[in-house]
């Protein structure tokens, strides 16, 4: 039986959404992450007509890193809204797919008849946290919380080659996929500029976005004092902007409960089915870097489960921490580059509150669907291009949706994935470039680089790039030749250790 009004007690619908940007005159006195979450929930409650929060059966919280001293937030948030939920859950880490995973979980519990009302919320106050840290150190340099958090998880071998935070790793996918698409560097950058400029136009019109400024493709692609290079080929205006204070939340109910509470039909957004799959957590145990099998499976499975095609989609949110992600996703989905791939504004302009970006995307998608369109597709990505999670929502009941559903498509992804190459950490000798990137310092100068290479035997290994060598630096960054697939060799460098050398 289709999950429709024929079974309203088990039909999940989103009834209220809320978000907040906190911009205090003095940064150190801003709201912390928990306070942002509470305000977002209150705004979602108001959107749903009020008096909902105290009755939620489920509270799902996206973990935050801005204020680790807050610890587990389910209990204090439940107390603050006067609720006693039977299900309380805080994600173990703030991955980018978490809000969609929690939405899928809430829909399943409603479909199983376990709950009638759920609240999902997240928030990050990295801007306030940084201001308070500077105040404690009397204006000293603040800690890079994102990099510190990543450092605690990354294995030593990757760290030793500069692969620590997401901004170091996603360019590996960018450079590999560019070569796979047959694009020149200029063509790939032009695609990024077009997609990101459209994001800025969406953010300009969205009151919930952090940076509401239309930006041209040329400004996004051109390095400048305000748009310094970060990791090749990404500039600052191409990467997630985590220096924000943002919170977002939404309320999910059974259709019957929504009607009992008098929520108008035109406000209801129906929840469709979702799909999720992961890449191996160990970057070097992945089969390839020019695509993500788990991304492909998640996107295609979501369309199939809901009985829709890309032609049925009016709006999409393709996760945009770094350009390679929406580029890969739009090719799988069939979404053109000249149509906006976001309803919120992307993680550069909308804002990148670590694991809760998709909470804001849900808020913006619900708002947009209430105004226009029929179906909206939400694709989330998390970790180091690791987690993929999609869901369909719509202004009308989705005929293909049935709950509860098993959204875990890991077995399909694992079956479709090729074998990972062996890892040879000590290899010295000839090889070919699988992918690479160059890292830049805050002054815009190259500070290092890494090659992921394949040995003649097919094993995978890493090598440094000597960016002090102008010939080597130009080889990897000037776009005159595509480095991916080119031959070279790894030698022992007296200072850098194992280092890539160019063919003579």
XYZ file of C-alpha atoms in Angstrom:
504
model
C 0.000 0.000 0.000
C 1.357 3.434 -0.882
C 2.252 5.622 2.044
C -0.514 8.168 1.465
C -3.591 9.581 3.139
C -4.989 6.022 3.193
C -2.853 5.510 6.305
C -2.484 8.997 7.819
C -1.276 7.715 11.200
C 1.868 6.373 9.506
C 2.467 9.003 6.841
C 5.398 11.289 7.818
C 5.169 14.992 7.011
C 7.309 17.981 7.934
C 5.112 20.502 9.757
C 7.519 23.191 10.965
C 10.974 24.575 10.193
C 13.199 27.170 11.822
C 16.715 28.558 11.533
C 18.822 31.319 13.031
C 21.921 33.344 12.171
C 23.515 34.915 15.241
C 25.579 38.035 14.471
C 26.347 39.717 17.814
C 27.917 43.168 17.825
C 30.615 41.705 20.056
C 31.582 38.248 18.859
C 32.428 36.810 22.268
C 28.916 37.393 23.634
C 27.140 35.376 20.946
C 24.980 32.338 21.561
C 26.660 28.976 22.012
C 25.706 25.911 19.940
C 23.063 24.684 22.372
C 21.393 28.085 22.532
C 21.302 28.237 18.745
C 19.625 24.830 18.659
C 17.031 25.892 21.210
C 16.148 29.034 19.262
C 15.896 27.062 16.005
C 13.470 24.632 17.661
C 11.362 27.490 18.992
C 11.154 28.993 15.529
C 10.166 25.633 14.055
C 7.484 25.339 16.725
C 6.117 28.767 15.814
C 6.109 27.798 12.136
C 4.062 24.700 13.008
C 1.479 26.765 14.871
C 2.945 26.542 18.369
C 2.550 24.212 21.351
C 4.213 21.279 19.576
C 7.637 21.023 21.214
C 6.497 19.794 24.603
C 4.853 16.776 22.968
C 7.695 15.470 20.785
C 8.269 11.725 21.103
C 11.710 11.859 19.469
C 14.530 14.374 19.722
C 17.431 14.005 17.277
C 20.482 16.217 17.722
C 23.367 16.745 15.308
C 26.624 16.674 17.259
C 28.591 19.947 17.379
C 32.274 20.816 17.809
C 32.208 24.548 18.645
C 31.593 24.049 22.360
C 32.708 20.522 23.292
C 32.236 21.366 26.959
C 28.454 21.271 26.391
C 28.627 17.503 25.998
C 25.422 15.590 25.311
C 22.638 18.073 24.504
C 19.511 15.907 24.297
C 18.630 16.142 27.985
C 19.125 19.924 28.400
C 17.280 20.656 25.149
C 14.389 18.394 26.132
C 14.182 20.131 29.512
C 14.267 23.557 27.877
C 11.326 22.746 25.590
C 9.424 20.920 28.326
C 9.485 17.570 26.514
C 9.995 13.985 27.680
C 10.775 12.171 24.409
C 10.847 8.379 24.447
C 13.646 8.503 21.856
C 16.629 10.824 22.347
C 19.638 10.569 20.108
C 22.734 12.688 19.531
C 24.930 11.665 16.612
C 28.373 10.390 17.643
C 30.024 12.909 15.294
C 28.868 15.823 13.134
C 28.983 14.310 9.651
C 27.299 16.210 6.829
C 24.710 13.497 6.214
C 23.450 13.474 9.818
C 20.340 15.711 9.416
C 19.073 13.583 6.521
C 19.830 10.387 8.417
C 17.814 11.744 11.359
C 14.959 12.754 9.032
C 14.898 9.251 7.579
C 14.958 7.807 11.086
C 12.069 9.985 12.230
C 10.020 9.017 9.160
C 10.668 5.334 9.844
C 9.578 5.590 13.473
C 6.391 7.374 12.431
C 5.816 4.756 9.722
C 6.268 1.992 12.280
C 3.765 3.630 14.614
C 6.392 4.143 17.330
C 6.079 7.942 17.521
C 3.805 10.742 16.323
C 6.075 13.797 16.643
C 9.829 14.248 16.134
C 12.207 17.181 16.375
C 15.589 17.275 14.608
C 18.045 20.083 15.318
C 21.660 21.136 15.030
C 23.787 24.223 15.495
C 27.357 25.469 15.440
C 28.809 28.663 16.890
C 32.365 28.477 15.596
C 32.486 32.227 15.099
C 31.595 32.875 18.731
C 33.912 30.111 19.935
C 36.809 31.671 18.007
C 36.034 35.128 19.426
C 36.018 33.768 22.974
C 39.296 31.928 22.368
C 40.912 35.140 21.125
C 39.628 36.984 24.171
C 41.146 34.357 26.485
C 44.505 34.655 24.757
C 44.285 38.456 24.603
C 44.066 38.624 20.837
C 46.329 35.676 20.080
C 45.802 33.352 17.153
C 42.683 31.249 17.570
C 42.650 27.470 17.243
C 41.467 25.919 13.991
C 38.754 23.777 15.558
C 37.913 21.956 12.319
C 41.520 20.940 11.675
C 42.060 20.014 15.315
C 38.999 17.777 15.248
C 40.155 16.118 12.020
C 43.669 15.594 13.362
C 42.300 13.498 16.185
C 40.802 11.056 13.690
C 43.256 10.840 10.801
C 45.876 8.056 10.743
C 49.524 9.000 10.954
C 50.513 7.981 7.420
C 48.091 10.427 5.796
C 49.003 13.163 8.261
C 52.665 12.844 7.396
C 51.834 13.853 3.832
C 49.598 16.784 4.817
C 46.251 15.012 4.451
C 44.567 16.059 7.683
C 41.316 17.997 7.207
C 38.562 17.719 4.580
C 39.978 20.694 2.672
C 43.180 18.688 2.125
C 41.414 15.577 0.856
C 38.516 16.671 -1.368
C 40.885 18.215 -3.963
C 42.147 14.682 -4.593
C 38.677 13.875 -5.910
C 38.513 17.142 -7.852
C 41.729 16.518 -9.745
C 41.013 12.835 -10.414
C 37.456 13.468 -11.597
C 38.514 16.373 -13.850
C 40.867 14.028 -15.675
C 38.174 11.347 -15.837
C 35.687 13.803 -17.400
C 38.272 14.743 -20.044
C 38.180 18.376 -18.959
C 41.075 20.786 -19.064
C 41.848 22.665 -15.858
C 40.232 25.784 -17.341
C 37.064 23.873 -18.269
C 36.774 22.280 -14.827
C 37.298 25.606 -13.084
C 34.703 27.234 -15.323
C 32.184 24.587 -14.237
C 32.998 25.340 -10.608
C 32.611 29.075 -11.209
C 29.198 28.619 -12.822
C 27.849 26.335 -10.080
C 29.226 28.466 -7.236
C 28.005 31.750 -8.735
C 24.506 30.263 -8.890
C 24.886 29.314 -5.225
C 25.653 32.957 -4.404
C 22.527 34.069 -6.253
C 20.413 31.630 -4.222
C 22.031 32.854 -0.988
C 21.432 36.467 -1.969
C 17.679 35.793 -1.953
C 17.658 33.591 1.160
C 17.224 35.342 4.502
C 18.744 32.330 6.256
C 22.040 32.434 4.329
C 25.204 33.721 6.007
C 26.784 35.536 3.020
C 24.075 37.218 0.968
C 26.259 38.597 -1.803
C 26.040 37.760 -5.480
C 29.476 36.746 -6.712
C 30.533 36.322 -10.327
C 32.298 33.231 -11.663
C 35.354 35.377 -12.373
C 35.569 36.548 -8.746
C 35.250 32.966 -7.503
C 37.987 31.689 -9.809
C 40.466 34.556 -9.405
C 42.839 34.400 -6.406
C 42.946 37.619 -4.405
C 43.605 38.881 -0.897
C 40.041 37.918 0.062
C 40.018 34.767 -2.064
C 43.337 33.140 -1.360
C 44.207 29.696 -2.684
C 43.552 26.941 -0.123
C 44.360 23.586 -1.733
C 44.737 23.196 -5.480
C 42.581 23.938 -7.370
C 40.351 25.476 -4.684
C 40.234 29.107 -3.574
C 38.554 30.329 -0.390
C 35.298 31.095 -2.235
C 35.061 27.453 -3.328
C 35.212 25.827 0.115
C 32.881 25.465 3.081
C 32.615 28.559 5.275
C 32.567 27.236 8.828
C 33.111 30.608 10.512
C 29.406 30.988 11.242
C 26.900 30.968 14.090
C 23.934 29.050 12.707
C 21.207 26.762 13.971
C 18.421 24.931 12.144
C 15.722 22.465 13.072
C 12.543 20.903 11.799
C 9.504 19.060 13.127
C 8.151 15.834 11.639
C 4.715 14.423 12.450
C 2.309 11.811 11.258
C -0.224 13.249 8.842
C -3.001 12.395 11.272
C -1.234 14.181 14.141
C -0.609 17.227 11.957
C -4.303 17.440 11.147
C -5.328 16.922 14.752
C -3.159 19.936 15.579
C -4.698 22.014 12.832
C -1.612 22.420 10.674
C -2.908 23.684 7.297
C -2.570 21.256 4.397
C -0.664 23.841 2.348
C 2.046 23.862 5.027
C 2.641 20.101 5.010
C 5.622 18.638 3.169
C 5.520 14.879 2.649
C 8.600 12.788 3.360
C 9.618 10.278 0.722
C 12.052 7.415 0.895
C 15.786 7.729 1.227
C 18.954 5.775 0.571
C 22.399 5.770 2.162
C 25.802 4.165 1.607
C 29.410 4.845 2.594
C 32.882 4.680 1.149
C 35.546 2.907 3.246
C 36.583 5.139 6.130
C 40.252 4.677 5.236
C 40.898 6.964 2.271
C 43.597 4.700 0.915
C 41.316 1.648 0.938
C 38.971 3.199 -1.625
C 38.893 1.824 -5.142
C 39.129 5.184 -6.935
C 39.015 8.965 -6.614
C 37.282 9.985 -9.848
C 33.832 8.950 -8.595
C 32.070 7.545 -5.547
C 30.201 4.283 -5.991
C 28.274 4.801 -2.753
C 27.173 8.241 -3.980
C 25.959 6.781 -7.266
C 24.043 3.988 -5.521
C 22.432 6.350 -2.985
C 21.212 8.804 -5.609
C 19.882 6.218 -8.031
C 18.265 4.135 -5.294
C 16.420 7.176 -3.948
C 14.968 7.996 -7.351
C 13.944 4.376 -7.892
C 12.419 3.910 -4.439
C 10.189 6.941 -4.912
C 9.308 6.163 -8.513
C 10.616 9.468 -9.874
C 13.196 10.634 -12.407
C 15.283 13.791 -12.608
C 12.584 15.296 -14.854
C 10.176 15.155 -11.890
C 12.468 17.230 -9.664
C 11.762 20.935 -9.346
C 14.440 21.681 -6.755
C 17.610 19.991 -5.543
C 20.187 20.418 -2.813
C 23.467 18.793 -3.824
C 25.881 18.972 -0.926
C 28.603 21.496 -1.692
C 31.390 21.428 0.870
C 33.818 21.415 -2.078
C 33.123 21.548 -5.839
C 33.931 17.906 -6.589
C 30.891 16.736 -4.603
C 28.064 18.491 -6.494
C 29.970 17.904 -9.735
C 29.918 14.153 -9.169
C 26.362 14.193 -7.825
C 24.880 16.221 -10.666
C 26.368 13.839 -13.240
C 24.817 10.842 -11.524
C 21.497 12.627 -11.099
C 21.503 14.228 -14.558
C 21.177 17.762 -13.172
C 22.536 20.483 -15.507
C 25.239 22.886 -14.340
C 23.195 25.927 -15.359
C 20.366 25.152 -12.914
C 20.877 26.006 -9.214
C 22.021 22.939 -7.278
C 20.971 24.447 -3.925
C 17.970 25.994 -2.226
C 20.022 27.336 0.703
C 23.081 28.793 -1.004
C 25.812 26.188 -0.633
C 28.337 25.815 2.160
C 30.361 28.818 0.992
C 27.553 31.377 0.901
C 24.691 29.751 2.800
C 27.148 28.797 5.514
C 28.936 25.633 6.570
C 27.964 24.801 10.179
C 29.973 21.529 10.168
C 27.430 18.683 10.380
C 24.205 20.683 10.199
C 24.289 22.275 6.756
C 21.580 19.891 5.569
C 19.392 20.998 8.466
C 19.351 24.428 6.835
C 18.824 22.781 3.455
C 15.712 21.016 4.792
C 14.405 24.341 6.135
C 15.007 26.064 2.795
C 13.629 23.161 0.750
C 10.427 23.068 2.802
C 10.026 26.829 2.436
C 10.654 26.666 -1.315
C 8.267 23.762 -1.882
C 5.523 25.583 -0.026
C 5.951 28.413 -2.509
C 6.654 26.551 -5.747
C 7.382 23.149 -7.193
C 6.261 19.634 -6.377
C 9.322 17.505 -5.487
C 12.667 18.369 -3.925
C 15.726 16.098 -3.839
C 18.194 16.346 -0.929
C 21.664 14.819 -1.253
C 24.016 14.927 1.738
C 27.693 14.042 1.975
C 29.829 13.701 5.073
C 33.225 12.803 6.439
C 36.018 12.731 3.863
C 33.740 12.056 0.868
C 32.674 9.082 2.987
C 28.967 9.231 3.836
C 26.181 9.671 1.296
C 22.521 10.038 2.163
C 19.604 11.149 -0.008
C 15.890 11.680 0.461
C 12.946 13.001 -1.534
C 10.342 15.347 -0.066
C 7.310 16.853 -1.756
C 4.312 19.114 -1.555
C 2.055 16.119 -2.216
C 2.001 12.508 -1.083
C 4.742 10.488 -2.769
C 3.206 7.390 -4.322
C 6.336 5.259 -4.051
C 6.975 6.000 -0.376
C 6.423 3.220 2.167
C 7.438 3.228 5.806
C 9.242 1.918 7.651
C 11.875 1.346 4.972
C 15.429 0.060 4.978
C 17.411 2.983 3.584
C 20.762 1.211 3.998
C 22.092 0.413 0.507
C 25.589 -0.526 1.641
C 25.438 -4.048 0.221
C 24.649 -2.663 -3.233
C 27.500 -0.171 -3.024
C 29.977 -2.794 -1.836
C 28.972 -5.136 -4.659
C 29.451 -2.378 -7.253
C 32.788 -1.156 -5.887
C 36.005 -2.313 -7.485
C 38.859 -3.799 -5.465
C 41.090 -1.397 -3.562
C 44.774 -1.558 -4.442
C 47.351 -2.757 -1.968
C 49.177 -0.047 -0.034
C 52.961 0.168 -0.239
C 54.123 2.808 2.250
C 57.832 2.369 1.574
C 57.865 2.208 -2.232
C 60.632 3.998 -4.153
C 60.807 3.866 -7.952
C 58.751 4.607 -11.071
C 55.008 5.143 -10.957
C 52.013 7.016 -12.349
C 49.964 9.784 -10.771
C 46.514 8.690 -9.605
C 45.677 12.102 -8.149
C 47.329 14.975 -6.278
C 46.962 18.384 -4.671
C 49.070 21.347 -3.526
C 48.523 23.022 -0.130
C 48.773 26.787 0.376
C 49.556 28.924 3.409
C 47.609 31.967 4.544
C 49.992 34.199 2.575
C 48.979 32.477 -0.666
C 52.281 30.647 -1.149
C 52.480 26.908 -1.714
C 53.521 25.164 1.509
C 53.457 21.542 0.389
C 51.824 19.000 -1.843
C 51.075 15.318 -2.193
C 50.825 12.769 -4.981
C 48.832 9.563 -4.696
C 50.567 7.248 -7.134
C 50.329 3.725 -8.474
C 53.379 1.507 -8.724
C 54.033 -0.702 -11.762
C 52.587 -3.570 -9.703
C 49.358 -1.614 -9.148
C 49.927 -0.777 -5.486
C 49.021 2.666 -4.117
C 51.562 4.895 -2.404
C 52.061 8.526 -1.381
C 54.822 11.013 -2.131
C 55.532 14.651 -1.352
C 55.672 17.399 -3.967
C 58.659 19.704 -3.583
C 56.824 23.006 -4.028
C 60.080 24.927 -3.600
C 60.959 23.711 -7.085
C 59.227 26.150 -9.483
C 59.251 23.607 -12.304
C 57.479 21.010 -10.173
C 54.978 23.553 -8.849
C 54.102 24.753 -12.356
C 53.778 21.175 -13.598
C 51.029 20.486 -11.079
C 49.189 23.829 -11.197
C 49.540 25.648 -14.534
C 47.044 23.508 -16.450
C 49.237 23.121 -19.527
C 49.407 19.351 -19.026
C 47.086 17.050 -17.087
C 49.284 15.487 -14.354
C 46.830 12.672 -13.569
C 47.986 9.557 -15.382
C 51.460 10.897 -16.077
C 54.619 8.933 -15.291
C 57.295 9.945 -12.828
C 59.184 8.421 -9.949
C 59.434 8.466 -6.176
C 62.865 9.136 -4.726
C 64.200 9.671 -1.236
C 64.644 13.412 -0.655
C 67.127 14.396 2.086
C 64.645 16.831 3.689
C 61.153 15.841 2.551
C 61.516 12.081 2.506
C 59.733 10.192 -0.272
C 59.181 12.780 -3.007
C 57.745 12.744 -6.525
C 60.107 13.585 -9.339
C 59.131 14.605 -12.861
C 60.076 12.616 -15.956
C 63.185 13.907 -17.746
